[in-house]
XYZ file of C-alpha atoms in Angstrom:
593
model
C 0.000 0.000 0.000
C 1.099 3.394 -0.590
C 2.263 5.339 2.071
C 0.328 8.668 2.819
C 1.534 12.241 2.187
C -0.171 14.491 4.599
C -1.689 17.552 1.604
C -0.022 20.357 3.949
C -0.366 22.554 0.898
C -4.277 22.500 0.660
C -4.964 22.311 4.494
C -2.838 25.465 4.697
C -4.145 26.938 2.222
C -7.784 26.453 3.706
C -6.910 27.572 6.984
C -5.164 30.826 6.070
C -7.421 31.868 3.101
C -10.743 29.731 3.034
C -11.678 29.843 6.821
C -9.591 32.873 7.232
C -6.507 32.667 9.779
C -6.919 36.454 10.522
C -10.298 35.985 11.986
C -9.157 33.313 14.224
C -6.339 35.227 15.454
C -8.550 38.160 15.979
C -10.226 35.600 18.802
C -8.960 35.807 22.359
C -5.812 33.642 23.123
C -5.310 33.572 19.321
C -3.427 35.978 18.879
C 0.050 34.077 18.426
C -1.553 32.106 15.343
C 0.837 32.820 12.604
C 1.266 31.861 9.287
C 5.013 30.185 10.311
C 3.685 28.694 13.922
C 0.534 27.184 12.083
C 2.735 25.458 9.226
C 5.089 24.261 12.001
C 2.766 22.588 13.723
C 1.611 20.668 10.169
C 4.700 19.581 9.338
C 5.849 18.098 12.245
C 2.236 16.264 12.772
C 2.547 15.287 9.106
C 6.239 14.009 9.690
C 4.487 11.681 12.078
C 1.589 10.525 10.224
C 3.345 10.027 7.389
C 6.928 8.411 9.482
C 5.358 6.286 12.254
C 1.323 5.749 12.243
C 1.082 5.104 8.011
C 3.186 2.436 7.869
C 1.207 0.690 10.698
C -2.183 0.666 8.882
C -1.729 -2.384 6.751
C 0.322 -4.633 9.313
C -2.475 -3.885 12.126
C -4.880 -4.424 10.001
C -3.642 -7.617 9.113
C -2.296 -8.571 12.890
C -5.581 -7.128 14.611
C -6.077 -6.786 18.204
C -6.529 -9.714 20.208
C -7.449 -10.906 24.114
C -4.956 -13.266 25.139
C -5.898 -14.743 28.810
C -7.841 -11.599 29.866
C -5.582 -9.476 28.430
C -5.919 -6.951 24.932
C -2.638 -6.714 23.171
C -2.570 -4.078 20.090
C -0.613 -4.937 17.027
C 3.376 -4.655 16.911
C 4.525 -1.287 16.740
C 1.126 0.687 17.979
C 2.463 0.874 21.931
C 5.772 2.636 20.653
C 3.747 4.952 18.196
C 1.526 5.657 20.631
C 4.855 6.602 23.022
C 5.919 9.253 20.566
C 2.372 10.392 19.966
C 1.895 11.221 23.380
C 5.784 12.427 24.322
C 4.769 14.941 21.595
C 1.747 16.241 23.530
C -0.554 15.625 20.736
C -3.353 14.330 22.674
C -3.915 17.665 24.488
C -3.395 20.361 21.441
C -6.966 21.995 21.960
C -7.170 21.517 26.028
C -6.558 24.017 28.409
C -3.152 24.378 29.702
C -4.304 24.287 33.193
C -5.311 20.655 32.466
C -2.190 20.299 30.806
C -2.940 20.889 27.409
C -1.807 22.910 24.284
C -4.638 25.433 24.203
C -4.730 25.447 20.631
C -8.487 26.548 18.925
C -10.226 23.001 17.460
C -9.555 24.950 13.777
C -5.814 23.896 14.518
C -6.379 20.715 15.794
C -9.153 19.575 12.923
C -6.620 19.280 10.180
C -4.398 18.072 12.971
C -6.621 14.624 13.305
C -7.532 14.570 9.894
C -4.177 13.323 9.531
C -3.880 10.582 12.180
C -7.046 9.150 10.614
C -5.483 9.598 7.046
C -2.747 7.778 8.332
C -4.287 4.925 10.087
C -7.989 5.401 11.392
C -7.780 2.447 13.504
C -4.887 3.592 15.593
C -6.511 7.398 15.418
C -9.698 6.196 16.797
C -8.077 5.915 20.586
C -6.962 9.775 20.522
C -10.713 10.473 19.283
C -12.848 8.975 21.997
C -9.788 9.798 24.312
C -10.088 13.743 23.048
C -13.923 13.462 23.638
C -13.782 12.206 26.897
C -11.541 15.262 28.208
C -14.312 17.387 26.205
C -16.976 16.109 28.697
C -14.815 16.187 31.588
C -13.428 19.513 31.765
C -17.654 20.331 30.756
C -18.956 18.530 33.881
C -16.667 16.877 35.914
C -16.355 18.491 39.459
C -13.400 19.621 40.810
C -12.014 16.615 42.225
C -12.644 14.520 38.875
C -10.924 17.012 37.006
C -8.018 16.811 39.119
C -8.117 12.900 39.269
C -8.934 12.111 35.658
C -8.876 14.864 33.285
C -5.176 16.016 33.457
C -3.750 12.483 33.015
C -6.279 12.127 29.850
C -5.555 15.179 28.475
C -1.143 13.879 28.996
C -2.563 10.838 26.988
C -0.816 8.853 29.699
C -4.295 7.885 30.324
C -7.477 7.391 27.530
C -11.063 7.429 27.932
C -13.862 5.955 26.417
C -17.884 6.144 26.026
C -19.989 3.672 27.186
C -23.347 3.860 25.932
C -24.611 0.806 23.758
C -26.422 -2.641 25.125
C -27.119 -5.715 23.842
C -30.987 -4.490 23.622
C -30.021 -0.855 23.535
C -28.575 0.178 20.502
C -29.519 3.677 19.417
C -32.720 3.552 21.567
C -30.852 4.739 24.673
C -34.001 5.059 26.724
C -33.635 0.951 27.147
C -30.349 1.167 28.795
C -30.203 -1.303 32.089
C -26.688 -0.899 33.392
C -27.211 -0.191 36.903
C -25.536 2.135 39.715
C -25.854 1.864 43.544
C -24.983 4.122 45.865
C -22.247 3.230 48.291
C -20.843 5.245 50.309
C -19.114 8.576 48.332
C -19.407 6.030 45.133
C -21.698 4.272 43.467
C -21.744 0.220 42.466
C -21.648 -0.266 38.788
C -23.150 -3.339 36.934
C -24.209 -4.674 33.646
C -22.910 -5.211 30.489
C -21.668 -2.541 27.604
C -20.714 -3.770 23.972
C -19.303 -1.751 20.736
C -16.622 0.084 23.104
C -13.699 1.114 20.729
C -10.776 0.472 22.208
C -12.719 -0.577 25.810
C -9.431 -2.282 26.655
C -5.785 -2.284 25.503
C -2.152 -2.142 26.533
C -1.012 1.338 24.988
C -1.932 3.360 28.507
C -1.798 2.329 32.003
C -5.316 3.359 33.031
C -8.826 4.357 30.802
C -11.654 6.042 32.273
C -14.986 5.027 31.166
C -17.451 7.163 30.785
C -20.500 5.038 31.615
C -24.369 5.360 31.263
C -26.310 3.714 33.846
C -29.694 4.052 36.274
C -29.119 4.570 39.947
C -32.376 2.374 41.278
C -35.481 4.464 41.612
C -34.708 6.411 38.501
C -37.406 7.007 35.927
C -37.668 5.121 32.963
C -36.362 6.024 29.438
C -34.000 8.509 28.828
C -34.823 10.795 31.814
C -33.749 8.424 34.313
C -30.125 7.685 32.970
C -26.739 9.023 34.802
C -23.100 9.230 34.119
C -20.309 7.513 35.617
C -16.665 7.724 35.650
C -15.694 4.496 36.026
C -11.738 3.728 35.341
C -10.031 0.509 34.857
C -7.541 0.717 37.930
C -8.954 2.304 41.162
C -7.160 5.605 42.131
C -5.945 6.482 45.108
C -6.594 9.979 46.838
C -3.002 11.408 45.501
C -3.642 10.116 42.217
C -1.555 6.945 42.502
C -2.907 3.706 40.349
C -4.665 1.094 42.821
C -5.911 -2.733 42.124
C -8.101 -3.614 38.949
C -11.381 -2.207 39.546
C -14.277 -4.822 38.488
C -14.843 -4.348 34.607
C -12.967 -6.309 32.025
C -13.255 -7.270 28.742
C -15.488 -10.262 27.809
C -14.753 -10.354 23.894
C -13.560 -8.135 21.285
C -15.639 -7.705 18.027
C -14.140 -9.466 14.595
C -15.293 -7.112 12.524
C -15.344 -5.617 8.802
C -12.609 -2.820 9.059
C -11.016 -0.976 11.526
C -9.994 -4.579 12.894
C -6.833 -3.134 14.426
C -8.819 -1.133 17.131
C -9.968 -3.573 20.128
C -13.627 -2.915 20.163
C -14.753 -4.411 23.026
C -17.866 -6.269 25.333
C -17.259 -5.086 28.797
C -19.065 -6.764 31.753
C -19.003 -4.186 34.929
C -19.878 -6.161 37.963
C -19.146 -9.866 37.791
C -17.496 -9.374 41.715
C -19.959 -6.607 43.253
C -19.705 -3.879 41.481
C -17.292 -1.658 39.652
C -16.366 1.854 41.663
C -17.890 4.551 39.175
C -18.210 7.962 40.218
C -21.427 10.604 39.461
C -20.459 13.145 37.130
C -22.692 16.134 37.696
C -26.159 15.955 39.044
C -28.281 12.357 38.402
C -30.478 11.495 35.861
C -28.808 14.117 33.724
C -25.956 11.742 32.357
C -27.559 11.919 28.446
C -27.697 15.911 28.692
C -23.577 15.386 29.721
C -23.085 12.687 27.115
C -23.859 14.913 24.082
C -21.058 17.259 24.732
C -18.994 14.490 23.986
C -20.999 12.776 21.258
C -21.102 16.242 19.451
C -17.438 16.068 19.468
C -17.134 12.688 18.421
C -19.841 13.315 15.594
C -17.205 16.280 14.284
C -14.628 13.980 14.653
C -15.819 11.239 12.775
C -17.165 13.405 9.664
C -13.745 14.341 9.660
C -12.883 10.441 9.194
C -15.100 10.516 6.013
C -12.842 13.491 4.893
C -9.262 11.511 6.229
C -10.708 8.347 4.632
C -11.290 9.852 0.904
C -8.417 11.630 1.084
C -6.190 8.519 1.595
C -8.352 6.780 -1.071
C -7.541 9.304 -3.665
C -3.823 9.684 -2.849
C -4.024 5.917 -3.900
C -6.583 6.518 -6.765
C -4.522 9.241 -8.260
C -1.112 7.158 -8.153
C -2.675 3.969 -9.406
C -3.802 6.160 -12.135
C -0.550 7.348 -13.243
C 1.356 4.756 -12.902
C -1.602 2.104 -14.742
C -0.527 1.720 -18.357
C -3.898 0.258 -20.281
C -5.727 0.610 -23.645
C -5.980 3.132 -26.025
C -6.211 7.106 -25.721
C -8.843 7.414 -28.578
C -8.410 11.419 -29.056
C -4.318 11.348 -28.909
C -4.268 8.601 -31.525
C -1.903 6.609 -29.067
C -1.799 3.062 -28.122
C -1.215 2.092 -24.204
C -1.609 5.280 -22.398
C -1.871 5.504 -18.383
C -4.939 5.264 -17.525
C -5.504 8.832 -16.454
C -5.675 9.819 -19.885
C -9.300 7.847 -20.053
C -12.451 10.591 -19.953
C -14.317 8.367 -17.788
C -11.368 7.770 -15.139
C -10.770 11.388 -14.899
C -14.357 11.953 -14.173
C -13.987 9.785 -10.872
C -10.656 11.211 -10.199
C -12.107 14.953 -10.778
C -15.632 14.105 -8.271
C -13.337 12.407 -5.881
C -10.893 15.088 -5.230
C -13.489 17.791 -5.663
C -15.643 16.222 -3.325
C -12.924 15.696 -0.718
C -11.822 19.592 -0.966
C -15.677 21.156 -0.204
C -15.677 17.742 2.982
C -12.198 19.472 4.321
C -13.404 23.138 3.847
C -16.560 22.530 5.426
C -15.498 20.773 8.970
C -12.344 23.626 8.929
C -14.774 25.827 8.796
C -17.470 24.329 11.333
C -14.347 24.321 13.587
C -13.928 27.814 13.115
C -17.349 28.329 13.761
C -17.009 26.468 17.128
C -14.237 28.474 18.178
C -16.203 31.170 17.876
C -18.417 30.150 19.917
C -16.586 29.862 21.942
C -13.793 32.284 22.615
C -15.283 35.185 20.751
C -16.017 38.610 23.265
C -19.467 39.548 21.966
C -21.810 37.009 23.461
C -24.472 37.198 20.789
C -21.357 36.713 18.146
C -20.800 33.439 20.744
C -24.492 32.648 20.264
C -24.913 32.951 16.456
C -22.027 30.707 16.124
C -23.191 27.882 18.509
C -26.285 27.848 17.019
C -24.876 27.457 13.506
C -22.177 24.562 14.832
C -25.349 22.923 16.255
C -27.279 23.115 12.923
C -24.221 21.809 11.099
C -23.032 19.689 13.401
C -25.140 16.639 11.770
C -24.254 17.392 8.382
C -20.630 17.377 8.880
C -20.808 13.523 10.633
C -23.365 12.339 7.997
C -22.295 14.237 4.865
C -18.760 13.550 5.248
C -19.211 9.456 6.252
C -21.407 8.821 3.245
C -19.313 11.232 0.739
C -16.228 9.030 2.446
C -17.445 5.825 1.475
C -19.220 7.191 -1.838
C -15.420 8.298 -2.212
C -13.707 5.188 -1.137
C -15.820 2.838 -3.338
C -14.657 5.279 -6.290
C -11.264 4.566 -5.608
C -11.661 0.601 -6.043
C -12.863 1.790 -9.055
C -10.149 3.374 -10.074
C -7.729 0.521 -9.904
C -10.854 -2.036 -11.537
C -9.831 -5.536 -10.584
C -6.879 -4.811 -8.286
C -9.009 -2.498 -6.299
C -10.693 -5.791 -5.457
C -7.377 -7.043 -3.978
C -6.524 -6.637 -0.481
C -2.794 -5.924 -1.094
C -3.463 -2.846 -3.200
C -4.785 -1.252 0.036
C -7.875 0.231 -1.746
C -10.297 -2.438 -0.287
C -8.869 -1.254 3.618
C -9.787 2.254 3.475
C -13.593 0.926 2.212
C -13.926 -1.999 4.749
C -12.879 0.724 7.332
C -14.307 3.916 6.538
C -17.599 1.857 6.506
C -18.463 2.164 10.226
C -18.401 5.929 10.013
C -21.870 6.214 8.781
C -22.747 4.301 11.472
C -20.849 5.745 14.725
C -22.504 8.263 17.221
C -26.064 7.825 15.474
C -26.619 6.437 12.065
C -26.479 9.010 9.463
C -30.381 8.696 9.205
C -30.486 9.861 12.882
C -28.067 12.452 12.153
C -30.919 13.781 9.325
C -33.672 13.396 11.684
C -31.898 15.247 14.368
C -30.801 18.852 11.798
C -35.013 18.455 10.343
C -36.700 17.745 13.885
C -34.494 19.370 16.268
C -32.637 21.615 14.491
C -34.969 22.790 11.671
C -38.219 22.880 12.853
C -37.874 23.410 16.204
C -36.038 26.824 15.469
C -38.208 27.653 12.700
C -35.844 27.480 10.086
C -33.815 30.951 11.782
C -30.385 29.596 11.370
C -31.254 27.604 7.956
C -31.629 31.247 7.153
C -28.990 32.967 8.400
C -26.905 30.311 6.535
C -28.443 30.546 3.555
C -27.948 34.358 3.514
C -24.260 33.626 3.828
C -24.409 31.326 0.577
C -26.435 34.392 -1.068
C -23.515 36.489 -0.286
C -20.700 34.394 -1.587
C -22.740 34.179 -5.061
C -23.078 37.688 -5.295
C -19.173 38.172 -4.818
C -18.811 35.342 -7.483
C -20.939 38.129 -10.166
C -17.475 40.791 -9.654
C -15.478 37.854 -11.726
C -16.145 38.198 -15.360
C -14.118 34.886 -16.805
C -16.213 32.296 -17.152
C -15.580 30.016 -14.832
C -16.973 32.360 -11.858
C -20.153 32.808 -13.543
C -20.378 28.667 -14.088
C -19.763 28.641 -10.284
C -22.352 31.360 -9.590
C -25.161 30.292 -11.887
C -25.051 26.754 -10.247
C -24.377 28.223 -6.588
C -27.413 30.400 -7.348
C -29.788 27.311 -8.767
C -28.717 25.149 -5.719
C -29.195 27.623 -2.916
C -32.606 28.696 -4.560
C -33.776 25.127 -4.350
C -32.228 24.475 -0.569
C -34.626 27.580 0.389
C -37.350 25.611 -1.380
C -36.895 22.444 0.519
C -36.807 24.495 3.756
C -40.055 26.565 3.060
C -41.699 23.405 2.242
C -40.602 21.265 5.489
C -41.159 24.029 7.521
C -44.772 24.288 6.071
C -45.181 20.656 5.907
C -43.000 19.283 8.707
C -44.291 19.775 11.988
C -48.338 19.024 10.945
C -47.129 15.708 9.266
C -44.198 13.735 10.867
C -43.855 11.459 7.919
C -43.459 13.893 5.447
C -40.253 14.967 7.868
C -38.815 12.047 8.140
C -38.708 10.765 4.941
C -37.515 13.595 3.560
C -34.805 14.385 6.353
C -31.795 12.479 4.672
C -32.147 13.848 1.192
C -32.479 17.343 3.068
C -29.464 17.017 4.871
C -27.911 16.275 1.353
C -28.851 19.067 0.135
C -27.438 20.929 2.751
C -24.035 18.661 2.644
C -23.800 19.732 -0.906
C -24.705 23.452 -0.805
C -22.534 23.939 1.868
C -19.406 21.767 -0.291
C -20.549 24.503 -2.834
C -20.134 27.538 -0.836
C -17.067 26.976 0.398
C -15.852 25.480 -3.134
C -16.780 29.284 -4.111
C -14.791 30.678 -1.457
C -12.285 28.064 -2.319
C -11.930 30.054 -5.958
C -12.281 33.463 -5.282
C -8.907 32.949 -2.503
C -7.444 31.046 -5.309
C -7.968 34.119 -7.523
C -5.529 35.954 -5.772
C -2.571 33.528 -5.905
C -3.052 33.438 -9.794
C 0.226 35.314 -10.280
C 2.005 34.016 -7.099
C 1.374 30.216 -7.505
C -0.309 30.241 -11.175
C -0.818 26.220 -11.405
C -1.942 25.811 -7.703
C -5.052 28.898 -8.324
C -5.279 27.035 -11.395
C -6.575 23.759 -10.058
C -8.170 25.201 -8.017
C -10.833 27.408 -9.738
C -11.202 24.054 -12.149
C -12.172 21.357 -9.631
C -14.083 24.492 -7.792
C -16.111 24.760 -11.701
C -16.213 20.512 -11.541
C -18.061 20.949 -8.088
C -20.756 23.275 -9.262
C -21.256 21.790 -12.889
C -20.862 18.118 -11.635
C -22.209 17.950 -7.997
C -24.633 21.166 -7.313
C -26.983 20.197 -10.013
C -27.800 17.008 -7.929
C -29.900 19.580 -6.266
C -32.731 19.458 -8.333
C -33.329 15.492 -7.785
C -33.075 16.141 -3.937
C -35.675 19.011 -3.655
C -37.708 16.403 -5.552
C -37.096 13.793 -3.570
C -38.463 15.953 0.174
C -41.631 17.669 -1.648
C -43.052 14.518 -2.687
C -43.745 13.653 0.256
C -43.911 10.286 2.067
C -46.876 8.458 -0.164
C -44.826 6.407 -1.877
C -42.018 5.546 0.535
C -44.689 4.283 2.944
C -47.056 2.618 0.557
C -46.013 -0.942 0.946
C -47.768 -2.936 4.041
C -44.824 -4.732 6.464
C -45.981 -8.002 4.492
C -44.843 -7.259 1.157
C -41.297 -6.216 1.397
């Protein structure tokens, strides 16, 4: 498999004049962003990718984890990657120094992961969960759990993990029966947990679970359920590691891809009771959880966007190298296979589909760091609210565009795609999942058209679709015409996203049916819109390096023109797709599919 080259040049590029590195170091605590300290902190995470966690990706993936007599052991090489990973201080880039982090904004540490999971998603998927357990932590956790458990997580000489999913509680979470008893300034934990990525392994010497349970007397469904921290060794009051505390690993999954991360069944209980502790007040533990599910659902549309672009890298050199039939136009016999219209077509929608995936979470990160650290509070405000509207269109978007895109590679190499030792068949078998992580991507729609859409009436849909309107207009002060290709198809797209959202917000809330079955090609059409914009944005900054970098703006402003002539006129077929309505999705009886 070919090794991957983190595309430094494009995320910089999108950081400095997409999302806009002046605005972010206009932000409090920003202010030290430069051009030189953000491109030295690339290189040296893309010397690592690319170094030490690439050429792992094939030989885990091959080894897998395993549990050897009650014990998870990783594949060779992960616990001395992992070493250098967190010697580096990688884990805590976007923490709070006072918990012993970086304090670098999340628009920094976005391109940051994409390239662990570019490099080798399996071994990435530990800093992930481990990143959005510190995110709940330093949300909730009191004082003393901060102290005991967020600090050594946010080192990475610890890792954390989220425990949610039962045998007979998948995504229905109101049917969770883990249970928690109070004992003394603890409670006793019990029950059983499966689907925990990496629930147990050997590259850390403790992991703190994050644990859903009901302490007895609870309501039922999802207003009854609290969090615990539960962690695999006991702590003492100075911090120092204890005995095993009573969880362990049962099984781990043999799964599809990813089979290099330990996803693990974990049985709390089997001696009396694991120690877990309460984090915040009880029967609020699914309020807590989302802080870090909404992390993890950035984080894995960002996987989509690592996956495809590792799947291209591979595309695009198979391509070159792949000397087969005829070019019919040059006249010449045996040509690469890049010359071939049709090959080039998938080549041209995966890598401009890939460039609107990686503008769009950059940008959502921006947004979030807004919201974050910006001093007007209504500015803070506006921004959460749009994070929160986009929040399921970057995890859902991005997974199925990853696949979509991964798929497209196999296609690229034809029959050797099929082949495991090409490395074309990995990326698919393990970008799979994504669509499935931290709420199926048919949750994710139902969430942005139930909870986000209509239950806002449609205010931020608008306030985004104002800042589409704007981008278009600046696209009319470029006479060539490729800007007026982009703005024409920008223009046609947006108009019919404004259509879909009058009509579900006339329609929606007086006929559930009509909302949910036209929620995922909605958030499509919002995916692809968005990929638009910031494809348009994506051109007009590559304008301006026309006489600077002449072949880089070049390439650009094309694969920005592919995008809107290609992809935006899909939007027609999805506005079709929500105003017909339900009838003929639901017209079939249970008995005759």
């Amino acid at each position: 498999m070919l090794d991957y080259v983190a595309p430094i040049q494009d995320m910089r590029f999108v950081l400095e004049r997409v999302v806009g590195l002046d605005r972010l170091r206009a932000l409090p605590g920003c202010g030290e962003l430069s051009s030189d300290v953000v491109g030295a902190v690339l290189e040296e995470a893309g010397t690592l990718a690319a170094e030490v966690l690439s050429p792992l990706y094939a030989s885990g993936d091959r080894e897998t984890s395993r549990l050897e007599n009650g014990i998870v052991r990783t594949p060779a090489g992960w616990k001395e990657a992992f070493d250098r990973f967190v010697e580096a201080g990688w884990m805590g880039l976007p923490f709070d120094p006072t918990h012993g982090g970086q304090g670098l904004p999340w628009t920094i540490a976005t391109p940051v992961s994409e390239m662990w999971n570019a490099a080798n998603l399996g071994f990435a998927l530990c800093p992930m969960l481990t990143q959005g357990a510190a995110e709940l932590l330093a949300a909730h956790g009191s004082a003393w759990q901060q102290r005991t458990f967020l600090r050594p997580i946010v080192e990475g000489r610890w890792t954390g993990t989220m425990n949610l999913t039962e045998p007979q509680a998948g995504s229905d979470l109101g049917a969770i029966r883990a249970r928690a008893v109070p004992d003394g300034e603890h409670f006793r934990i019990t029950g059983q947990k499966i689907y925990i990525t990496y629930g147990d392994h050997d590259l850390a010497e403790n992991i703190v679970h994050l644990v859903l349970a009901r302490i007895a007397g609870a309501p039922e469904g999802v207003k009854g359920i609290s969090l615990f921290a539960v962690p695999k060794r006991l702590v003492g009051a100075d911090g120092s590691l204890g005995p095993a505390n009573d969880v362990r690993c049962v099984s781990l999954e043999h799964k599809m891809g990813i089979r290099a991360s330990p996803t693990a069944v974990l049985a709390y209980g089997d001696g009396g009771g694991a120690t877990g502790y309460l984090i915040g007040e009880a029967n609020r533990g699914l309020e807590y959880m989302f802080t870090m599910m909404n992390n993890e659902r950035q984080a894995v549309g960002l996987q989509g966007v690592a996956a495809a672009e590792r799947a291209y890298q591979l595309a695009r050199a198979y391509a070159r190298s792949r000397i087969q039939g005829r070019d019919a136009a040059a006249g010449e016999e045996r040509v690469t296979i890049i010359r071939h219209p049709d090959v080039r077509r998938m080549l041209m929608t995966m890598k401009a589909q890939l460039e609107a995936m990686r503008a769009f979470v950059y940008d959502v990160a921006a947004e979030l760091d807004r919201s974050r650290r910006h001093s007007d509070p209504e500015e803070r405000r506006q921004s959460q609210m749009l994070v929160d509207f986009l929040t399921p269109v970057v995890k859902a978007w991005c997974t199925d565009l990853g696949s979509e895109i991964a798929s497209l590679g196999i296609q690229v190499h034809g029959g050797m795609g099929f082949i495991e030792e090409t490395g074309a068949a990995q990326i698919y078998r393990d970008v799979r999942i994504t669509a499935i992580y931290e709420g199926t991507n048919g949750i994710q729609a139902r969430d942005l058209v139930g909870r986000k859409l209509l239950r806002e009436g449609g205010e931020t849909a608008r306030r985004f679709l104002a800042a589409v309107d704007a981008t278009a207009a600046s696209l009319a002060a470029r006479s060539d015409s490729d800007f007026a290709a982009i703005r024409r198809a920008l223009g046609t797209a947006a108009k019919d996203l404004g259509t879909a959202t009058a009509w579900l917000l006339e329609h929606g809330a007086g006929a559930p049916a009509a909302a949910a079955t036209g929620a995922t090609p909605y958030l499509r059409l919002v995916g692809s819109v968005a990929g638009g914009w910031l494809m348009a944005r994506s051109a007009l900054a590559a304008a301006d390096l026309e006489e600077d970098q002449p072949e880089f703006s070049r390439s650009k402003i094309a694969t920005a023109r592919f995008y809107a002539e290609q992809i935006l006129p899909l939007s027609a077929t999805l506005l079709s797709q929500i105003t017909n309505g339900p009838e003929s999705t639901m017209a079939l009886g249970e008995d005759q599919f």
